[in-house]
């Protein structure tokens, strides 16, 4: 990936936590770039600093060393070019689903007259048109996560930062949402940085998979996925070559020998 | 489904009503059976007669209204102060750290013990009563607001911040609404405590309010009068409590209904 067209880029990013003797180095010298329209997955053992990288990209805290860039602008704080989505849906219980989807737009100062149609279109795309006026507790886990995805897309970010967005869902719901996400990413030509522990998910959704080492996290491998149908993960799942990719990732993560 | 639920509710309301009738009957006749004298437990009918007499002769309505108004003002001021201080301390952890030992000490101090002091300061006016109520309502409200702000999911705050929310936006769109359920638990407690605060203030000094009638009835050895006063004070407490619950239901309409049912 050439840095010239990168939507998201980390240059030698190191992040430490704590001070003096008790410092923990979460990530060390991480450099990577995600190109326009590309979907890149990041996998690695628990605690290796994946979420830390995502928070740095979102501008929630600065790197200890190195820089992050979004749309070739250095990240110095929260910015409108990115939007993130976590394993938790983070829907506000006192807002209806529609109001939740409009949340980011509201913060960005978009007028109500403009927010309404945008939210309505996204709710329709996420099959939530009938639920617009309901409250989060009235929805299933899968529907709530769809609403969270709609909220993330509503601000029309250059880069979507997705931190294990489907890991709390049951297997079937997860596959349906993966399919919806992949099609949405294709239709909107969005760039996405996707953190996951699910190796099959990483392979079926991505153009490339990056593998991190145990803490302090570094990128130890980059695997381009040369499979068709990136926009149709359900199709990709049936590819015989999928198993080879997953086996390779398992070997890299040393899944068999890793202590839990 | 809905019909059956309705049946259950009317059924249990009927049960409560039947229980009230039984209770009144027991109150009326059982003490007499055991020869309990009327100056210990006056029968229900005697308490009713005393109530009617007090309405006519003792300006009962006036005293009840004075106490109710004092409770209202004390509760409103105490709740407001508790909210303001709670939100201010919640937004500045350093101020909370500096003030927390004093807050704890004041919280442990029995607030009603301040009543004589306030009367020494302000005389036999309405102010010491309001002040006791303010003091007693203040703490549960403030502590609940503070606790609510401390326990707001940091990921929610980060979500708003990542959308470039300002500090004020984080407060008004995340922290303030997130603090509503604990705030209302504090207000419920405060509503009943406000009555206690005002009554203690009236007991200690003055010549108006139900607390005064309580002392007066005691001085006259008029047990029925004391009963009437206690019942009216309870009614004021219930009305205050129910009003808070109604407000809570309206504000927290988005919550699953089961979580609001606990009384
Ligand atoms: N705010 C913080 N203060 C101190 N240490 C932190 C903080 N955030 C993260 N860490 C530490 O940094 C390391 C990396 O954390 P991070 O959340 O990025 O891991 P992760 O790869 O996302 O893990 P998981 O796969 O379990 O989500 C961990 O050891 C964690 O304890
Ligand atoms: Mg993580």
Coordinates of C-alpha atoms and ligand atoms in Angstrom, one line a residue:
Chain A
X1 CA 0.0 0.0 0.0
X2 CA 1.6 3.2 -1.0
X3 CA 1.3 6.0 1.6
X4 CA 0.3 8.5 -1.1
X5 CA -3.2 7.2 -1.4
X6 CA -3.6 6.0 2.2
X7 CA -6.8 6.9 4.0
X8 CA -5.4 5.7 7.4
X9 CA -1.8 5.4 8.2
X10 CA 0.3 4.7 11.3
X11 CA 4.0 5.7 11.2
X12 CA 6.2 4.0 13.8
X13 CA 3.5 4.3 16.4
X14 CA 4.5 3.3 20.0
X15 CA 2.1 3.7 22.9
X16 CA 3.0 3.2 26.6
X17 CA 0.7 3.3 29.5
X18 CA 1.5 4.1 33.2
X19 CA 4.5 6.0 34.3
X20 CA 8.1 5.4 35.7
X21 CA 8.9 1.8 36.4
X22 CA 5.3 0.6 35.9
X23 CA 5.1 1.4 32.2
X24 CA 3.4 -1.1 29.9
X25 CA 4.3 -0.9 26.2
X26 CA 1.0 -1.7 24.5
X27 CA 2.1 -1.3 20.9
X28 CA 5.6 -0.8 19.5
X29 CA 6.8 0.8 16.3
X30 CA 3.6 -0.1 14.3
X31 CA 3.6 1.2 10.8
X32 CA 0.7 0.4 8.4
X33 CA -1.4 2.0 5.8
X34 CA -5.0 1.3 4.7
X35 CA -5.7 2.5 1.1
X36 CA -8.9 4.1 -0.2
X37 CA -11.8 1.6 -0.3
X38 CA -9.7 -1.0 1.3
X39 CA -10.8 -3.3 4.2
X40 CA -7.9 -4.3 6.4
X41 CA -8.3 -6.6 9.4
X42 CA -6.1 -6.7 12.4
X43 CA -5.8 -9.8 14.4
X44 CA -3.6 -10.7 17.4
X45 CA -3.6 -12.1 20.9
X46 CA -5.7 -10.4 23.6
X47 CA -4.0 -7.4 25.1
X48 CA -1.6 -6.9 22.2
X49 CA -2.8 -3.3 21.6
X50 CA -5.3 -3.6 18.9
X51 CA -7.9 -1.3 20.6
X52 CA -5.1 1.0 21.5
X53 CA -4.3 1.5 17.8
X54 CA -7.9 2.2 17.1
X55 CA -8.2 4.8 19.9
X56 CA -5.1 6.5 18.6
X57 CA -6.7 6.7 15.1
X58 CA -9.9 8.1 16.6
X59 CA -7.8 10.7 18.3
X60 CA -8.9 9.7 21.8
X61 CA -5.3 9.6 23.0
X62 CA -2.0 10.4 21.4
X63 CA 0.7 8.0 20.5
X64 CA 3.8 8.1 22.8
X65 CA 5.9 8.1 19.7
X66 CA 5.2 8.2 16.0
X67 CA 2.1 9.6 14.3
X68 CA -1.2 8.6 12.9
X69 CA -2.7 10.1 9.8
X70 CA -6.2 10.1 8.5
X71 CA -6.7 11.4 4.9
X72 CA -3.0 12.4 5.1
X73 CA -3.8 14.8 7.9
X74 CA -2.0 14.1 11.2
X75 CA -4.4 13.0 14.0
X76 CA -4.1 15.3 16.9
X77 CA -7.5 14.8 18.5
X78 CA -10.9 13.6 17.6
X79 CA -11.8 14.4 14.0
X80 CA -14.7 14.1 11.7
X81 CA -13.0 11.8 9.2
X82 CA -13.3 8.7 11.4
X83 CA -16.2 7.0 13.2
X84 CA -15.9 3.9 15.4
X85 CA -18.0 1.1 16.4
X86 CA -17.3 -1.3 19.3
X87 CA -18.4 -4.7 20.5
X88 CA -20.8 -2.8 22.8
X89 CA -23.5 -1.1 20.7
X90 CA -23.2 2.1 22.9
X91 CA -26.7 3.1 22.0
X92 CA -28.1 5.8 24.3
X93 CA -31.1 4.2 26.1
X94 CA -32.9 7.6 26.3
X95 CA -32.9 8.1 22.6
X96 CA -35.0 6.4 20.0
X97 CA -33.2 4.4 17.3
X98 CA -33.6 7.3 14.9
X99 CA -32.2 9.7 17.4
X100 CA -29.3 7.4 18.1
X101 CA -28.5 7.2 14.4
X102 CA -28.6 11.0 14.3
X103 CA -26.3 11.4 17.3
X104 CA -23.0 11.9 15.4
X105 CA -24.7 14.3 12.9
X106 CA -26.1 16.3 15.8
X107 CA -22.7 16.7 17.3
X108 CA -21.3 17.7 13.9
X109 CA -24.0 20.4 13.9
X110 CA -26.0 19.1 11.0
X111 CA -29.5 20.6 10.9
X112 CA -32.4 18.5 11.8
X113 CA -34.0 18.8 8.3
X114 CA -30.9 17.3 6.9
X115 CA -30.4 14.6 9.6
X116 CA -33.9 13.1 9.1
X117 CA -33.5 11.8 5.5
X118 CA -30.0 10.6 6.1
X119 CA -31.0 8.6 9.2
X120 CA -34.1 7.3 7.4
X121 CA -32.0 6.1 4.4
X122 CA -29.5 4.3 6.6
X123 CA -32.2 2.8 8.8
X124 CA -33.9 1.4 5.6
X125 CA -30.6 0.0 4.4
X126 CA -30.0 -1.7 7.8
X127 CA -33.6 -3.1 7.7
X128 CA -34.6 -1.0 10.7
X129 CA -37.1 1.3 9.1
X130 CA -39.9 -0.1 11.3
X131 CA -37.9 0.3 14.5
X132 CA -37.0 4.0 14.0
X133 CA -39.2 5.2 16.9
X134 CA -38.4 2.3 19.3
X135 CA -36.0 2.5 22.1
X136 CA -32.8 0.4 22.2
X137 CA -34.0 -2.0 25.0
X138 CA -36.9 -3.0 22.7
X139 CA -34.4 -4.4 20.0
X140 CA -32.5 -7.6 19.8
X141 CA -28.7 -7.6 20.0
X142 CA -28.4 -8.0 16.2
X143 CA -30.8 -5.1 15.6
X144 CA -28.9 -2.9 18.1
X145 CA -25.6 -3.6 16.4
X146 CA -27.2 -2.7 13.0
X147 CA -28.4 0.6 14.6
X148 CA -24.8 1.2 15.8
X149 CA -23.5 0.6 12.3
X150 CA -26.1 3.0 10.9
X151 CA -24.9 5.6 13.4
X152 CA -21.3 5.0 12.4
X153 CA -22.1 5.4 8.7
X154 CA -24.4 8.4 9.2
X155 CA -21.5 10.8 9.7
X156 CA -20.1 9.7 6.3
X157 CA -16.6 9.0 7.6
X158 CA -13.5 8.5 5.4
X159 CA -12.5 5.6 7.6
X160 CA -14.6 3.2 9.7
X161 CA -12.8 1.9 12.8
X162 CA -14.5 -1.4 13.8
X163 CA -13.4 -3.0 17.1
X164 CA -14.9 -6.5 17.2
X165 CA -18.3 -5.2 16.2
X166 CA -19.9 -8.6 15.8
X167 CA -18.2 -10.6 18.5
X168 CA -21.1 -10.5 21.0
X169 CA -23.6 -11.9 18.4
X170 CA -24.7 -15.4 17.8
X171 CA -23.3 -17.2 14.8
X172 CA -26.2 -16.7 12.4
X173 CA -26.8 -13.1 13.2
X174 CA -23.1 -12.5 12.8
X175 CA -23.1 -14.0 9.3
X176 CA -26.0 -11.8 8.2
X177 CA -24.4 -8.7 9.6
X178 CA -21.1 -9.5 8.0
X179 CA -22.9 -9.8 4.7
X180 CA -24.7 -6.5 5.2
X181 CA -21.5 -4.7 6.3
X182 CA -19.5 -6.1 3.3
X183 CA -22.2 -4.9 0.9
X184 CA -22.5 -1.5 2.5
X185 CA -18.7 -1.1 2.4
X186 CA -18.8 -1.9 -1.3
X187 CA -21.8 0.3 -2.1
X188 CA -20.4 3.3 -0.2
X189 CA -16.8 2.6 -1.2
X190 CA -15.7 3.1 2.4
X191 CA -12.4 2.3 3.9
X192 CA -12.4 0.1 7.0
X193 CA -10.0 -0.9 9.7
X194 CA -11.4 -4.0 11.3
X195 CA -10.3 -5.6 14.5
X196 CA -11.4 -9.1 15.2
X197 CA -10.6 -12.4 17.0
X198 CA -12.6 -14.4 14.5
X199 CA -10.1 -15.6 11.9
X200 CA -12.8 -16.6 9.4
X201 CA -14.4 -13.2 9.7
X202 CA -11.0 -11.6 9.1
X203 CA -10.5 -13.6 5.9
X204 CA -14.0 -13.3 4.5
X205 CA -14.3 -9.6 5.0
X206 CA -10.9 -8.2 4.2
X207 CA -8.6 -7.4 1.4
X208 CA -5.6 -7.9 3.7
X209 CA -5.1 -9.3 7.2
X210 CA -2.4 -7.9 9.5
X211 CA -1.2 -10.1 12.4
X212 CA 0.1 -8.6 15.6
X213 CA 2.5 -10.3 18.1
X214 CA 1.9 -10.6 21.8
X215 CA 2.5 -7.5 23.8
X216 CA 4.3 -5.2 23.1
X217 CA 2.3 -5.5 19.9
X218 CA 4.1 -5.3 16.6
X219 CA 2.9 -6.2 13.1
X220 CA 4.5 -9.6 12.4
X221 CA 2.8 -10.5 9.2
X222 CA 0.7 -9.1 6.3
X223 CA -1.5 -11.5 4.3
X224 CA -3.3 -10.3 1.2
X225 CA -6.5 -12.3 0.7
X226 CA -6.6 -13.3 -3.0
X227 CA -10.1 -14.5 -2.9
X228 CA -13.1 -13.2 -4.9
X229 CA -16.3 -11.9 -3.5
X230 CA -15.1 -9.5 -0.8
X231 CA -18.6 -8.0 -0.8
X232 CA -20.2 -11.4 -0.3
X233 CA -18.6 -13.1 2.8
X234 CA -21.2 -15.8 2.7
X235 CA -19.9 -16.8 -0.8
X236 CA -16.3 -16.5 0.4
X237 CA -17.0 -18.8 3.3
X238 CA -17.5 -21.6 0.7
X239 CA -14.1 -21.1 -1.0
X240 CA -11.9 -24.1 -0.4
X241 CA -8.8 -21.8 -0.1
X242 CA -10.4 -20.2 3.0
X243 CA -9.2 -23.1 5.1
X244 CA -5.6 -22.5 4.1
X245 CA -5.7 -18.9 5.1
X246 CA -7.3 -19.7 8.5
X247 CA -4.7 -22.4 9.1
X248 CA -1.9 -20.0 8.3
X249 CA -3.3 -17.4 10.7
X250 CA -3.7 -20.0 13.4
X251 CA -0.1 -21.0 12.9
X252 CA 1.0 -17.3 13.1
X253 CA -0.9 -16.7 16.2
X254 CA 0.4 -19.9 17.7
X255 CA -3.1 -20.6 18.8
X256 CA -2.3 -24.2 19.9
X257 CA 0.5 -23.1 22.3
X258 CA -0.8 -19.7 23.4
X259 CA -1.5 -19.5 27.1
X260 CA -5.0 -18.1 27.7
Chain B
X1 CA -52.3 -10.5 27.8
X2 CA -53.2 -6.9 28.5
X3 CA -56.6 -7.9 29.7
X4 CA -55.2 -10.4 32.1
X5 CA -52.8 -7.9 33.5
X6 CA -55.6 -5.5 34.0
X7 CA -57.5 -8.2 35.9
X8 CA -54.5 -8.8 38.1
X9 CA -54.2 -5.1 38.9
X10 CA -57.9 -4.6 39.7
X11 CA -57.8 -7.9 41.6
X12 CA -54.9 -6.8 43.8
X13 CA -56.5 -3.3 44.2
X14 CA -59.6 -5.0 45.5
X15 CA -57.4 -7.0 47.8
X16 CA -55.8 -3.9 49.2
X17 CA -59.2 -2.3 49.8
X18 CA -60.5 -5.3 51.6
X19 CA -57.4 -5.3 53.8
X20 CA -58.1 -1.7 54.6
X21 CA -61.6 -2.5 55.7
X22 CA -60.3 -5.4 57.9
X23 CA -57.7 -3.1 59.4
X24 CA -60.2 -0.4 60.3
X25 CA -62.5 -3.0 61.8
X26 CA -59.7 -4.5 63.9
X27 CA -58.6 -1.0 65.0
X28 CA -62.2 -0.1 66.0
X29 CA -63.1 -3.1 68.0
X30 CA -60.1 -5.3 69.0
X31 CA -58.4 -2.8 71.4
X32 CA -61.7 -2.6 73.3
X33 CA -61.9 -6.4 73.5
X34 CA -58.6 -6.4 75.3
X35 CA -59.6 -3.4 77.4
X36 CA -56.9 -1.1 76.0
X37 CA -58.0 2.4 77.2
X38 CA -58.8 5.1 74.6
X39 CA -55.9 7.3 75.7
X40 CA -53.5 4.5 74.5
X41 CA -55.3 3.5 71.3
X42 CA -58.4 5.5 70.5
X43 CA -60.8 3.6 68.2
X44 CA -61.0 4.6 64.6
X45 CA -64.3 6.3 65.0
X46 CA -62.9 8.5 67.8
X47 CA -60.0 9.5 65.6
X48 CA -62.5 10.4 62.8
X49 CA -64.5 12.5 65.2
X50 CA -61.4 14.3 66.4
X51 CA -60.4 14.9 62.8
X52 CA -63.8 16.6 62.1
X53 CA -63.5 18.6 65.4
X54 CA -60.0 19.8 64.5
X55 CA -61.2 20.8 61.0
X56 CA -63.7 23.1 62.7
X57 CA -61.9 24.3 65.8
X58 CA -58.1 23.9 65.4
X59 CA -57.6 25.4 61.9
X60 CA -56.4 21.9 60.8
X61 CA -56.5 22.9 57.1
X62 CA -54.3 25.9 57.8
X63 CA -51.7 23.8 59.7
X64 CA -51.7 21.1 57.0
X65 CA -51.2 23.6 54.2
X66 CA -48.4 25.3 56.1
X67 CA -46.6 22.0 56.6
X68 CA -47.2 20.9 53.0
X69 CA -45.9 24.2 51.6
X70 CA -42.8 24.0 53.8
X71 CA -42.2 20.5 52.7
X72 CA -42.5 21.5 49.1
X73 CA -40.2 24.5 49.3
X74 CA -37.7 22.6 51.4
X75 CA -37.7 19.6 49.0
X76 CA -37.4 21.8 45.9
X77 CA -34.5 23.8 47.3
X78 CA -32.8 20.8 48.8
X79 CA -33.1 18.8 45.5
X80 CA -31.9 21.8 43.4
X81 CA -28.9 22.4 45.7
X82 CA -28.1 18.6 45.7
X83 CA -28.2 18.5 41.9
X84 CA -26.1 21.6 41.4
X85 CA -23.4 20.5 43.9
X86 CA -23.6 16.9 42.6
X87 CA -23.1 17.9 39.0
X88 CA -20.4 20.4 39.9
X89 CA -18.4 18.0 42.0
X90 CA -19.0 15.3 39.4
X91 CA -17.4 17.4 36.8
X92 CA -14.4 18.2 38.8
X93 CA -12.8 15.2 40.5
X94 CA -10.3 17.3 42.3
X95 CA -12.9 19.4 44.1
X96 CA -14.6 16.2 45.1
X97 CA -11.4 14.8 46.4
X98 CA -10.7 18.0 48.5
X99 CA -14.3 18.2 49.8
X100 CA -15.1 14.5 50.3
X101 CA -14.1 14.2 54.0
X102 CA -16.3 17.1 54.9
X103 CA -19.2 15.9 52.8
X104 CA -18.9 12.5 54.5
X105 CA -18.8 14.1 58.0
X106 CA -21.9 16.2 57.2
X107 CA -23.6 13.2 55.7
X108 CA -23.1 11.2 58.8
X109 CA -24.2 14.0 61.1
X110 CA -27.8 13.5 62.1
X111 CA -29.4 16.4 60.2
X112 CA -32.5 16.7 62.5
X113 CA -30.1 17.6 65.3
X114 CA -29.5 20.9 63.6
X115 CA -33.1 21.9 64.1
X116 CA -32.7 23.6 67.5
X117 CA -29.6 25.4 66.2
X118 CA -31.5 26.8 63.2
X119 CA -34.3 27.9 65.5
X120 CA -31.8 29.7 67.7
X121 CA -30.5 31.4 64.5
X122 CA -33.8 32.2 62.8
X123 CA -36.4 32.2 65.6
X124 CA -39.9 30.8 65.4
X125 CA -40.2 31.4 61.7
X126 CA -40.6 29.1 58.7
X127 CA -37.0 29.4 57.8
X128 CA -35.4 26.9 60.2
X129 CA -38.0 24.3 59.1
X130 CA -37.2 24.8 55.5
X131 CA -33.5 24.7 56.3
X132 CA -33.7 21.3 58.0
X133 CA -35.6 19.9 55.1
X134 CA -33.0 21.4 52.6
X135 CA -30.2 19.8 54.6
X136 CA -31.8 16.4 54.8
X137 CA -32.9 16.3 51.2
X138 CA -29.6 17.6 49.9
X139 CA -27.4 14.5 50.7
X140 CA -29.3 11.6 49.0
X141 CA -29.7 13.8 45.9
X142 CA -26.1 14.9 45.7
X143 CA -24.6 11.5 46.5
X144 CA -26.8 9.9 43.9
X145 CA -25.9 12.4 41.2
X146 CA -22.3 12.2 42.0
X147 CA -22.4 8.4 41.9
X148 CA -24.2 8.5 38.6
X149 CA -21.6 10.7 37.0
X150 CA -18.8 8.5 38.3
X151 CA -20.4 5.4 36.8
X152 CA -21.2 6.7 33.3
X153 CA -19.7 4.2 30.8
X154 CA -16.4 5.8 29.7
X155 CA -16.9 4.2 26.2
X156 CA -20.1 6.3 25.8
X157 CA -18.1 9.4 26.6
X158 CA -15.4 8.3 24.2
X159 CA -18.0 7.7 21.5
X160 CA -19.2 11.3 21.9
X161 CA -15.7 12.6 22.1
X162 CA -14.7 10.7 18.9
X163 CA -17.6 12.4 17.2
X164 CA -15.8 15.7 18.2
X165 CA -18.2 16.5 21.1
X166 CA -17.3 19.4 23.3
X167 CA -17.2 19.1 27.1
X168 CA -20.6 20.8 27.3
X169 CA -22.0 18.4 24.7
X170 CA -20.7 15.4 26.6
X171 CA -22.4 16.7 29.7
X172 CA -25.8 17.6 28.2
X173 CA -26.0 14.6 25.8
X174 CA -24.4 11.8 27.8
X175 CA -23.7 12.5 31.4
X176 CA -26.8 14.4 32.3
X177 CA -29.4 12.0 30.8
X178 CA -27.4 9.0 32.1
X179 CA -27.7 10.4 35.6
X180 CA -31.5 10.6 35.5
X181 CA -32.3 7.1 37.0
X182 CA -30.1 7.5 40.1
X183 CA -31.2 11.2 40.4
X184 CA -34.8 10.0 40.7
X185 CA -33.9 7.3 43.3
X186 CA -32.3 10.2 45.3
X187 CA -35.4 12.3 44.8
X188 CA -37.7 9.5 46.0
X189 CA -35.7 9.2 49.2
X190 CA -35.6 13.0 49.5
X191 CA -39.4 13.3 49.2
X192 CA -40.0 11.3 52.3
X193 CA -37.1 12.8 54.2
X194 CA -38.4 16.3 53.5
X195 CA -41.5 15.5 55.6
X196 CA -39.3 14.3 58.5
X197 CA -37.1 17.5 58.3
X198 CA -40.1 19.8 58.4
X199 CA -41.9 18.0 61.2
X200 CA -38.8 18.0 63.4
X201 CA -38.4 21.7 62.8
X202 CA -42.0 22.3 63.8
X203 CA -41.8 20.0 66.8
X204 CA -38.8 22.0 68.2
X205 CA -40.3 25.4 67.9
X206 CA -43.1 27.5 66.5
X207 CA -46.9 27.6 66.6
X208 CA -47.9 26.5 63.2
X209 CA -47.8 23.3 61.2
X210 CA -48.7 19.7 61.9
X211 CA -45.6 19.2 64.0
X212 CA -46.9 21.9 66.3
X213 CA -50.3 20.2 66.5
X214 CA -48.4 17.0 67.4
X215 CA -46.7 18.6 70.4
X216 CA -50.0 20.4 71.3
X217 CA -52.0 17.1 71.3
X218 CA -49.3 15.5 73.4
X219 CA -49.5 18.3 75.9
X220 CA -53.3 17.9 76.1
X221 CA -52.9 14.1 76.4
X222 CA -55.2 14.0 73.3
X223 CA -54.1 10.7 71.7
X224 CA -56.7 11.0 69.0
X225 CA -55.3 14.4 67.9
X226 CA -51.8 12.8 67.7
X227 CA -53.2 10.0 65.6
X228 CA -54.9 12.5 63.2
X229 CA -51.7 14.4 62.9
X230 CA -49.6 11.3 62.2
X231 CA -52.0 10.2 59.5
X232 CA -52.0 13.6 57.8
X233 CA -48.2 13.7 57.8
X234 CA -48.2 10.2 56.3
X235 CA -50.6 11.4 53.6
X236 CA -48.4 14.4 52.8
X237 CA -45.4 12.0 52.5
X238 CA -47.3 9.7 50.2
X239 CA -48.4 12.5 48.0
X240 CA -44.9 13.8 47.7
X241 CA -43.6 10.4 47.0
X242 CA -46.2 9.6 44.4
X243 CA -45.6 13.0 42.7
X244 CA -41.9 12.1 42.3
X245 CA -42.8 8.7 40.9
X246 CA -45.1 10.2 38.4
X247 CA -42.5 12.7 37.3
X248 CA -40.0 9.8 37.1
X249 CA -42.3 7.8 34.9
X250 CA -42.7 10.7 32.6
X251 CA -39.0 11.5 32.4
X252 CA -37.8 7.9 32.2
X253 CA -40.5 6.8 29.8
X254 CA -37.7 5.1 27.7
X255 CA -36.9 2.6 30.4
X256 CA -38.2 -0.9 30.3
X257 CA -41.4 -0.7 32.5
X258 CA -40.3 -3.4 34.9
X259 CA -37.3 -1.4 36.2
X260 CA -39.7 1.4 37.3
X261 CA -42.1 -0.8 39.2
X262 CA -40.1 -1.2 42.4
X263 CA -41.5 1.0 45.1
Ligands
LIG1 N1 -6.0 3.3 29.6 C1 -5.1 2.4 29.8 N2 -4.3 2.4 30.9 C2 -3.4 1.5 31.2 N3 -3.2 0.4 30.4 C3 -3.9 0.3 29.3 C4 -4.9 1.3 29.0 N4 -5.5 0.9 27.8 C5 -4.9 -0.3 27.5 N5 -3.9 -0.6 28.3 C6 -3.1 -1.8 28.3 O1 -2.5 -1.9 27.0 C7 -2.5 -3.2 26.5 C8 -3.3 -3.3 25.2 O2 -4.7 -3.1 25.4 P1 -5.7 -3.1 24.2 O3 -7.0 -2.8 24.8 O4 -5.3 -2.3 23.1 O5 -5.6 -4.7 23.8 P2 -6.4 -5.4 22.7 O6 -5.5 -6.0 21.7 O7 -7.5 -4.6 22.1 O8 -7.0 -6.6 23.5 P3 -8.4 -7.4 23.3 O9 -8.2 -8.3 22.1 O10 -8.6 -8.2 24.5 O11 -9.5 -6.4 23.1 C9 -3.2 -4.1 27.6 O12 -2.1 -4.7 28.3 C10 -3.9 -3.1 28.5 O13 -3.8 -3.5 29.8
LIG2 MG1 -9.6 -4.6 22.3

